[in-house]
CSV table of C-alpha atoms and ligand atoms in Angstrom, one decimal:
chain,number,residue,atom,x,y,z
R,1,MET,CA,27.1,26.9,-11.0
R,2,ALA,CA,27.7,23.9,-8.7
R,3,LYS,CA,28.6,20.7,-10.7
R,4,LYS,CA,26.0,17.9,-10.4
R,5,PRO,CA,27.5,14.9,-8.5
R,6,SER,CA,28.5,12.1,-10.9
R,7,LEU,CA,27.2,8.6,-10.2
R,8,PRO,CA,29.1,6.6,-7.6
R,9,ASP,CA,30.0,3.0,-8.2
R,10,GLU,CA,28.7,1.8,-4.8
R,11,MET,CA,25.8,2.6,-2.6
R,12,ARG,CA,24.4,1.7,0.9
R,13,ALA,CA,21.6,-0.8,0.8
R,14,ILE,CA,19.7,-2.9,3.3
R,15,VAL,CA,19.7,-6.7,3.0
R,16,ILE,CA,18.2,-9.5,5.1
R,17,ASP,CA,20.6,-11.5,7.2
R,18,GLN,CA,19.1,-14.2,9.4
R,19,GLN,CA,15.7,-12.4,9.4
R,20,GLN,CA,17.4,-9.1,10.4
R,21,LEU,CA,17.9,-6.0,8.3
R,22,ILE,CA,21.6,-4.9,8.0
R,23,VAL,CA,23.4,-2.2,6.0
R,24,VAL,CA,25.8,-3.4,3.3
R,25,THR,CA,27.6,-1.9,0.3
R,26,ARG,CA,26.3,-2.8,-3.1
R,27,PRO,CA,27.2,-1.7,-6.7
R,28,VAL,CA,24.9,1.0,-7.9
R,29,PRO,CA,22.5,-0.8,-10.3
R,30,LYS,CA,22.4,0.1,-14.0
R,31,PRO,CA,19.0,0.8,-15.7
R,32,ALA,CA,18.2,-1.9,-18.3
R,33,LYS,CA,16.1,-1.2,-21.4
R,34,GLY,CA,12.9,0.5,-20.4
R,35,GLU,CA,14.1,1.3,-16.9
R,36,VAL,CA,15.2,4.4,-15.1
R,37,LEU,CA,17.7,4.7,-12.2
R,38,VAL,CA,16.4,6.7,-9.3
R,39,ARG,CA,18.6,8.5,-6.7
R,40,VAL,CA,16.4,7.5,-3.7
R,41,ARG,CA,15.3,10.2,-1.2
R,42,ALA,CA,12.9,8.1,0.8
R,43,ALA,CA,11.4,4.6,0.8
R,44,GLY,CA,8.1,3.5,2.2
R,45,ILE,CA,7.8,0.4,4.5
R,46,ASN,CA,4.9,-2.0,4.0
R,47,ARG,CA,3.7,-5.1,5.8
R,48,PRO,CA,4.7,-7.4,2.9
R,49,ASP,CA,8.4,-6.3,3.6
R,50,LEU,CA,8.0,-7.9,7.1
R,51,LEU,CA,6.9,-11.1,5.5
R,52,GLN,CA,9.8,-11.0,3.1
R,53,ARG,CA,12.2,-10.5,6.0
R,54,LYS,CA,10.8,-13.6,7.6
R,55,GLY,CA,11.2,-15.7,4.4
R,56,LEU,CA,7.5,-15.8,3.8
R,57,TYR,CA,7.3,-13.6,0.7
R,58,PRO,CA,10.3,-14.0,-1.5
R,59,PRO,CA,11.0,-11.4,-4.3
R,60,PRO,CA,9.7,-12.5,-7.7
R,61,LYS,CA,12.2,-14.1,-10.1
R,62,GLY,CA,14.9,-11.7,-11.4
R,63,ILE,CA,14.2,-9.1,-8.7
R,64,THR,CA,16.9,-7.9,-6.3
R,65,ASP,CA,17.0,-9.3,-2.7
R,66,VAL,CA,17.1,-5.7,-1.4
R,67,PRO,CA,13.7,-5.1,0.2
R,68,GLY,CA,11.4,-2.1,-0.5
R,69,LEU,CA,8.4,-1.7,-2.7
R,70,GLU,CA,8.1,2.1,-3.1
R,71,ILE,CA,10.4,5.1,-3.4
R,72,SER,CA,10.7,8.8,-4.2
R,73,GLY,CA,13.7,10.5,-5.6
R,74,GLU,CA,15.3,12.1,-8.8
R,75,ILE,CA,16.0,10.2,-12.0
R,76,ALA,CA,19.8,9.7,-12.1
R,77,GLY,CA,20.0,7.6,-15.3
R,78,VAL,CA,17.7,6.7,-18.2
R,79,GLY,CA,17.9,3.3,-19.9
R,80,ARG,CA,17.4,2.6,-23.6
R,81,GLY,CA,14.0,3.1,-25.1
R,82,VAL,CA,12.6,5.2,-22.2
R,83,LYS,CA,10.4,8.0,-23.3
R,84,GLY,CA,8.8,10.8,-21.2
R,85,PHE,CA,11.4,10.8,-18.4
R,86,ARG,CA,14.6,12.8,-18.1
R,87,LYS,CA,17.5,13.1,-15.7
R,88,ASN,CA,16.9,15.0,-12.5
R,89,GLN,CA,13.1,14.7,-12.8
R,90,ALA,CA,11.4,14.1,-9.4
R,91,VAL,CA,9.3,10.9,-9.3
R,92,CYS,CA,7.8,8.4,-7.0
R,93,ALA,CA,7.7,4.8,-8.1
R,94,LEU,CA,6.3,1.4,-7.4
R,95,VAL,CA,9.1,-1.2,-7.4
R,96,ALA,CA,9.1,-5.0,-7.1
R,97,GLY,CA,12.1,-4.7,-4.7
R,98,GLY,CA,15.2,-2.7,-4.1
R,99,GLY,CA,13.7,0.4,-2.4
R,100,TYR,CA,15.8,0.3,0.8
R,101,ALA,CA,18.9,1.6,-1.0
R,102,GLU,CA,20.5,4.8,-2.1
R,103,TYR,CA,19.8,4.0,-5.8
R,104,CYS,CA,17.1,1.8,-7.3
R,105,VAL,CA,16.2,0.8,-10.8
R,106,VAL,CA,12.5,1.0,-11.9
R,107,PRO,CA,10.6,0.1,-15.1
R,108,ALA,CA,9.7,3.6,-16.4
R,109,PRO,CA,5.9,2.9,-16.6
R,110,GLN,CA,5.9,2.4,-12.8
R,111,CYS,CA,7.1,6.0,-12.2
R,112,LEU,CA,4.8,8.9,-11.5
R,113,PRO,CA,5.4,12.6,-11.0
R,114,ILE,CA,5.2,13.8,-7.5
R,115,PRO,CA,1.9,15.7,-6.9
R,116,LYS,CA,2.1,19.4,-6.1
R,117,GLY,CA,2.6,20.1,-2.3
R,118,VAL,CA,3.8,16.6,-1.5
R,119,ASN,CA,7.3,16.2,0.1
R,120,TRP,CA,9.9,13.4,-0.5
R,121,VAL,CA,8.7,11.4,2.5
R,122,GLN,CA,5.0,11.7,1.7
R,123,ALA,CA,5.8,10.9,-2.0
R,124,ALA,CA,7.6,7.6,-1.0
R,125,ALA,CA,4.5,6.6,1.0
R,126,LEU,CA,2.2,6.9,-2.0
R,127,PRO,CA,2.8,4.1,-4.6
R,128,GLU,CA,2.3,0.7,-2.8
R,129,THR,CA,-1.0,1.6,-1.1
R,130,PHE,CA,-2.4,3.8,-3.9
R,131,PHE,CA,-1.7,1.1,-6.6
R,132,THR,CA,-3.1,-1.6,-4.3
R,133,VAL,CA,-6.2,0.3,-3.3
R,134,TRP,CA,-6.9,1.5,-6.8
R,135,THR,CA,-6.7,-2.0,-8.3
R,136,SER,CA,-8.5,-3.8,-5.4
R,137,LEU,CA,-11.2,-1.4,-4.4
R,138,PHE,CA,-12.1,0.2,-7.7
R,139,GLU,CA,-11.0,-2.2,-10.4
R,140,ARG,CA,-11.7,-5.6,-8.7
R,141,GLY,CA,-14.4,-4.4,-6.2
R,142,GLY,CA,-16.0,-1.9,-8.6
R,143,LEU,CA,-16.8,0.6,-5.8
R,144,LYS,CA,-19.0,3.4,-7.1
R,145,LYS,CA,-20.3,6.8,-6.0
R,146,GLY,CA,-23.1,6.4,-3.5
R,147,GLU,CA,-22.0,2.9,-2.4
R,148,SER,CA,-20.6,1.7,0.9
R,149,VAL,CA,-17.5,-0.2,1.8
R,150,LEU,CA,-16.2,-2.0,4.9
R,151,ILE,CA,-12.4,-1.7,5.2
R,152,HIS,CA,-10.6,-3.9,7.7
R,153,GLY,CA,-7.4,-2.5,9.2
R,154,GLY,CA,-8.6,1.0,8.8
R,155,ALA,CA,-5.6,2.5,10.5
R,156,SER,CA,-3.1,0.6,8.3
R,157,GLY,CA,-1.2,2.1,5.4
R,158,ILE,CA,-3.7,0.5,3.1
R,159,GLY,CA,-6.7,1.4,5.3
R,160,THR,CA,-5.8,5.1,5.6
R,161,THR,CA,-5.4,5.4,1.8
R,162,ALA,CA,-8.6,3.4,1.2
R,163,ILE,CA,-10.7,5.6,3.5
R,164,GLN,CA,-9.6,8.8,1.8
R,165,MET,CA,-9.9,7.4,-1.8
R,166,ALA,CA,-13.4,5.9,-1.1
R,167,LYS,CA,-14.6,9.1,0.4
R,168,SER,CA,-13.2,11.2,-2.5
R,169,PHE,CA,-15.1,9.1,-5.0
R,170,GLY,CA,-18.3,9.5,-3.1
R,171,ALA,CA,-18.6,6.2,-1.1
R,172,ARG,CA,-19.4,5.8,2.6
R,173,THR,CA,-16.8,3.8,4.6
R,174,ALA,CA,-16.9,1.7,7.7
R,175,VAL,CA,-13.7,0.4,9.1
R,176,THR,CA,-12.3,-1.9,11.8
R,177,ALA,CA,-9.3,-1.0,14.0
R,178,GLY,CA,-7.7,-2.4,17.1
R,179,THR,CA,-8.0,0.6,19.5
R,180,ASP,CA,-10.4,3.5,20.2
R,181,GLU,CA,-7.6,5.9,19.3
R,182,LYS,CA,-7.1,4.3,15.9
R,183,CYS,CA,-10.9,4.4,15.4
R,184,ARG,CA,-10.9,8.1,16.1
R,185,ALA,CA,-8.0,8.6,13.5
R,186,CYS,CA,-10.1,6.7,10.9
R,187,VAL,CA,-13.2,8.9,11.6
R,188,LYS,CA,-11.0,12.0,11.2
R,189,LEU,CA,-9.9,10.7,7.8
R,190,GLY,CA,-13.5,10.4,6.7
R,191,ALA,CA,-14.8,7.0,7.9
R,192,LYS,CA,-18.5,7.2,8.7
R,193,LEU,CA,-18.3,4.3,11.2
R,194,ALA,CA,-15.2,3.0,13.0
R,195,ILE,CA,-15.5,-0.3,14.9
R,196,ASN,CA,-13.0,-1.4,17.6
R,197,HIS,CA,-12.7,-5.1,16.6
R,198,ARG,CA,-11.3,-5.9,20.1
R,199,THR,CA,-14.4,-4.7,21.9
R,200,LYS,CA,-17.3,-4.9,19.4
R,201,ASP,CA,-18.6,-7.4,16.9
R,202,PHE,CA,-18.3,-5.8,13.5
R,203,VAL,CA,-21.2,-7.8,11.9
R,204,THR,CA,-23.6,-6.4,14.5
R,205,GLU,CA,-22.3,-2.9,14.2
R,206,ILE,CA,-22.5,-2.9,10.4
R,207,ALA,CA,-26.1,-4.2,10.5
R,208,LYS,CA,-27.0,-1.2,12.8
R,209,THR,CA,-25.5,1.5,10.5
R,210,PHE,CA,-26.0,-0.2,7.1
R,211,PRO,CA,-29.2,-2.3,7.5
R,212,GLU,CA,-29.0,-3.3,3.8
R,213,GLY,CA,-25.4,-4.3,4.1
R,214,VAL,CA,-22.3,-2.8,2.5
R,215,ASN,CA,-21.6,-3.0,-1.2
R,216,VAL,CA,-17.9,-3.9,-0.9
R,217,VAL,CA,-15.6,-5.5,1.7
R,218,LEU,CA,-11.9,-4.8,1.4
R,219,ASP,CA,-10.4,-7.7,3.5
R,220,MET,CA,-6.8,-8.1,4.7
R,221,ILE,CA,-7.7,-10.5,7.5
R,222,GLY,CA,-9.0,-13.7,5.8
R,223,GLY,CA,-9.6,-16.9,7.9
R,224,ASP,CA,-12.7,-16.8,10.0
R,225,TYR,CA,-13.4,-13.2,8.9
R,226,LEU,CA,-14.5,-14.3,5.5
R,227,GLN,CA,-17.8,-15.8,6.6
R,228,ARG,CA,-18.5,-12.8,8.8
R,229,ASN,CA,-17.7,-10.4,5.9
R,230,LEU,CA,-20.2,-12.2,3.6
R,231,ARG,CA,-22.9,-11.5,6.2
R,232,CYS,CA,-22.1,-7.8,6.0
R,233,LEU,CA,-22.5,-7.7,2.3
R,234,ALA,CA,-25.6,-6.3,0.5
R,235,PRO,CA,-27.2,-8.1,-2.4
R,236,TYR,CA,-24.7,-8.0,-5.4
R,237,GLY,CA,-21.9,-7.2,-3.0
R,238,ARG,CA,-18.3,-7.7,-3.8
R,239,HIS,CA,-15.7,-9.3,-1.4
R,240,VAL,CA,-12.1,-8.4,-2.2
R,241,SER,CA,-9.2,-10.3,-0.5
R,242,ILE,CA,-5.8,-8.6,-0.4
R,243,ALA,CA,-4.2,-10.5,2.6
R,244,MET,CA,-4.8,-13.3,5.0
R,245,GLN,CA,-3.5,-12.3,8.4
R,246,ARG,CA,-5.8,-14.9,10.1
R,247,GLY,CA,-5.2,-17.7,7.6
R,248,ARG,CA,-5.6,-18.6,3.9
R,249,MET,CA,-8.3,-21.2,4.5
R,250,ALA,CA,-11.9,-20.3,5.2
R,251,GLU,CA,-15.3,-21.9,5.4
R,252,VAL,CA,-17.9,-20.2,3.2
R,253,ASP,CA,-21.7,-20.5,3.4
R,254,LEU,CA,-22.4,-20.9,-0.3
R,255,PHE,CA,-26.0,-20.2,0.2
R,256,GLN,CA,-25.1,-16.6,1.2
R,257,VAL,CA,-23.1,-16.2,-2.0
R,258,MET,CA,-26.0,-17.6,-4.1
R,259,SER,CA,-28.9,-15.9,-2.5
R,260,LYS,CA,-27.2,-12.5,-2.4
R,261,ARG,CA,-25.5,-13.0,-5.8
R,262,LEU,CA,-22.1,-12.1,-4.3
R,263,THR,CA,-18.8,-11.9,-6.0
R,264,MET,CA,-15.6,-13.0,-4.3
R,265,THR,CA,-12.4,-11.7,-5.8
R,266,GLY,CA,-8.9,-10.6,-4.8
R,267,SER,CA,-5.6,-9.3,-5.9
R,268,THR,CA,-1.8,-9.4,-5.4
R,269,LEU,CA,0.1,-6.4,-6.8
R,270,ARG,CA,3.8,-7.4,-6.7
R,271,PRO,CA,3.8,-10.3,-9.2
R,272,GLN,CA,1.8,-8.4,-11.8
R,273,PRO,CA,3.6,-7.6,-15.1
R,274,VAL,CA,4.9,-4.0,-15.8
R,275,SER,CA,2.1,-3.6,-18.3
R,276,VAL,CA,-0.5,-4.0,-15.6
R,277,LYS,CA,1.3,-1.8,-13.1
R,278,GLY,CA,1.8,0.8,-15.9
R,279,ALA,CA,-1.9,0.8,-16.6
R,280,ILE,CA,-2.7,1.4,-12.9
R,281,ALA,CA,-0.1,4.2,-12.8
R,282,LYS,CA,-1.8,5.9,-15.7
R,283,ALA,CA,-5.2,5.6,-14.0
R,284,LEU,CA,-3.8,7.0,-10.8
R,285,LYS,CA,-2.2,9.9,-12.6
R,286,LYS,CA,-5.4,10.9,-14.3
R,287,GLN,CA,-8.0,10.2,-11.6
R,288,VAL,CA,-6.2,10.4,-8.2
R,289,TRP,CA,-3.1,12.6,-8.5
R,290,PRO,CA,-5.2,15.7,-9.0
R,291,LEU,CA,-7.0,14.9,-5.7
R,292,VAL,CA,-3.7,14.5,-3.9
R,293,ALA,CA,-2.4,17.8,-5.4
R,294,ARG,CA,-5.6,19.6,-4.1
R,295,GLY,CA,-4.9,18.1,-0.6
R,296,LYS,CA,-8.2,16.0,-0.7
R,297,ILE,CA,-6.1,12.9,-0.2
R,298,ARG,CA,-2.8,12.9,1.7
R,299,PRO,CA,-0.6,9.9,2.8
R,300,VAL,CA,-0.7,9.6,6.6
R,301,ILE,CA,2.9,9.5,7.9
R,302,ASP,CA,3.3,8.0,11.4
R,303,LYS,CA,7.0,7.9,11.8
R,304,VAL,CA,10.2,8.4,9.8
R,305,PHE,CA,13.5,6.5,10.3
R,306,ALA,CA,17.0,6.7,8.7
R,307,LEU,CA,18.1,4.0,6.3
R,308,GLN,CA,20.4,2.4,8.9
R,309,GLU,CA,17.4,2.2,11.3
R,310,ALA,CA,15.5,-0.1,8.9
R,311,GLN,CA,15.3,-2.9,11.5
R,312,ALA,CA,13.9,-0.5,14.1
R,313,ALA,CA,11.4,0.7,11.6
R,314,HIS,CA,10.3,-2.9,11.0
R,315,ASP,CA,10.0,-3.6,14.7
R,316,TYR,CA,7.8,-0.5,15.0
R,317,LEU,CA,5.5,-1.6,12.2
R,318,GLU,CA,5.3,-5.0,13.7
R,319,SER,CA,4.3,-3.5,17.1
R,320,GLY,CA,1.1,-2.4,15.4
R,321,LYS,CA,1.1,1.0,17.2
R,322,HIS,CA,1.2,3.0,14.0
R,323,VAL,CA,-1.6,4.8,12.1
R,324,GLY,CA,-0.7,5.1,8.4
R,325,LYS,CA,2.8,4.8,7.0
R,326,ILE,CA,6.3,4.4,8.2
R,327,VAL,CA,9.0,5.7,5.9
R,328,LEU,CA,12.9,5.5,5.6
R,329,LYS,CA,14.4,8.9,4.9
R,330,ILE,CA,17.5,8.0,2.8
R,331,ARG,CA,18.9,11.5,2.0
R,332,SER,CA,17.7,15.1,2.6
V,1,LIG,N1,-2.6,-7.9,-2.1
V,1,LIG,C1,-1.8,-6.9,-2.3
V,1,LIG,O1,-1.5,-6.5,-3.4
V,1,LIG,C2,-1.3,-6.1,-1.1
V,1,LIG,C3,-0.4,-5.0,-1.3
V,1,LIG,C4,0.0,-4.3,-0.1
V,1,LIG,C5,-0.3,-4.8,1.1
V,1,LIG,N2,-1.1,-5.9,1.2
V,1,LIG,C6,-1.5,-6.4,2.6
V,1,LIG,O2,-2.4,-5.4,3.1
V,1,LIG,C7,-2.3,-5.5,4.6
V,1,LIG,C8,-2.0,-4.0,5.0
V,1,LIG,O3,-0.7,-3.6,4.7
V,1,LIG,P1,0.0,-2.4,5.3
V,1,LIG,O4,1.3,-2.3,4.8
V,1,LIG,O5,-1.0,-1.3,5.3
V,1,LIG,O6,0.1,-2.9,6.8
V,1,LIG,P2,-0.1,-2.4,8.3
V,1,LIG,O7,0.0,-0.9,8.3
V,1,LIG,O8,0.9,-3.0,9.2
V,1,LIG,O9,-1.5,-2.9,8.7
V,1,LIG,C9,-1.9,-4.1,9.1
V,1,LIG,C10,-3.2,-3.9,9.8
V,1,LIG,O10,-3.9,-5.2,10.0
V,1,LIG,C11,-4.8,-4.9,11.1
V,1,LIG,N3,-5.3,-6.1,11.7
V,1,LIG,C12,-4.6,-7.2,12.1
V,1,LIG,N4,-5.5,-8.1,12.6
V,1,LIG,C13,-6.7,-7.5,12.5
V,1,LIG,C14,-8.0,-7.9,12.8
V,1,LIG,N5,-8.3,-9.1,13.4
V,1,LIG,N6,-9.1,-7.2,12.5
V,1,LIG,C15,-8.9,-6.0,11.9
V,1,LIG,N7,-7.7,-5.5,11.6
V,1,LIG,C16,-6.6,-6.3,11.9
V,1,LIG,C17,-4.0,-4.0,12.0
V,1,LIG,O11,-4.9,-3.2,12.7
V,1,LIG,P3,-5.1,-3.3,14.3
V,1,LIG,O12,-3.8,-3.4,15.0
V,1,LIG,O13,-5.7,-1.9,14.5
V,1,LIG,O14,-6.0,-4.4,14.5
V,1,LIG,C18,-3.1,-3.2,11.1
V,1,LIG,O15,-3.7,-1.9,10.9
V,1,LIG,C19,-1.1,-6.4,4.9
V,1,LIG,O16,-1.7,-7.6,5.3
V,1,LIG,C20,-0.4,-6.6,3.6
V,1,LIG,O17,0.3,-7.8,3.5
V,1,LIG,C21,-1.6,-6.6,0.2
C-alpha cells in the first residue's frame, strides 16, 4: 500500500503585495485547539477578496493575511478537543482567511461534509455564498414558502445561490443583472423574472409582475437602490442589506417604512463568531445539503484558475463577465 505523504513544513500561499496577488512560501499552519488542518484541493474566490486586496476589507483580528474565505480538501491534522472529524475526511469549509494556500486551518464547526456528487471545485464554491444566503435570506429576511424575493446581482456567486435556494424552498424570485445573457442564465436557474438593470427600470418591472410587491429584497447594491427597493416591497416586507456597491449612505422615505410596516436589516458573515458560523453550518447540513446531494441546487462554476493565477482570477472577477463562481484549483 502506498504510504500517505507526511506533512511538509512549508507550503505555497498567496499574499497581497501592493494590491497584487503573489505566490510566496509560508510555514504550514498548525491546528489550534478546536481547529482542523485541511490539505486544500480548491479555494473559492469572492468579491470581498477583491476588497481585501485593495485594502478596503482587512482580515478580522488574529486572522492570517492570506486571502480566501472558502475551501475544499481533506483533513490533514486535528487539533485538541475536536470531535466528529478525522484525518483524510473530505470537507468543505468556511474560513475567515487563509484559503488561497496549500494548507489552511479551520475551526471544526465551520467544516461540512461534501455533498454526494459534488467535486472538489464545486465543493470549494459552496461555503461563502451558502452561509451568506442562508443567514441573510432565510434567517434575517425570514423568506417563506409561497413568498417572493427580489435579488440584485442575480448572476453573481451570491445571486446564483440565492435563486436556487429560494426556488427550492418554494419562493418566487425576481433578479436584476447587467446583460441579457446574464438574465437568461438567471431564468435558467429558476428566476421567474430577470431584469436587465442597464436597459430597464426594476421598480416598474417588479410592479408589473408582482403588483402587491415582493416580500423580501436581498440587496448588495445600497446607495440610491435603497429607496427604490423599498418601493418594490409588499406590506410587511423585509429589506436585507449584504453589501453597498453604490455607497453606504442612503436616503429613506420613512413614510414607506411606516405605512407598509417594513423591516430593514442586514448581515456581515466574516466577523461573526465561530458559534454563529457553526450554527449556520448545522442548519445548512440539515436543510440544504440534502438538496445539493439530490442535484436540486448546484454551485454554478464559471471559470477555474491555478493557484499561481490568483491575480488573473481576481482580474476576471473584477471584469464582471462571470456568471456564478470563480475557483482556484490548488491540487488535483
Ligand atoms: N454581507 C455578507 O456577509 C457578504 C458575504 C459575501 C458577499 N457579500 C457581498 O455580496 C456581493 C456579491 O458577492 P459575490 O462574491 O457573489 O460577487 P460577484 O459575483 O462579483 O457579484 C457582484 C454582482 O454585483 C452586480 N452589480 C453591480 N452593480 C449592480 C447594479 N447596479 N445593479 C444590479 N447588480 C449590480 C454585478 O452584476 P452585473 O454586472 O450583472 O450588474 C455582479 O453580478 C458583493 O458585493 C460582496 O461583497 C456580502
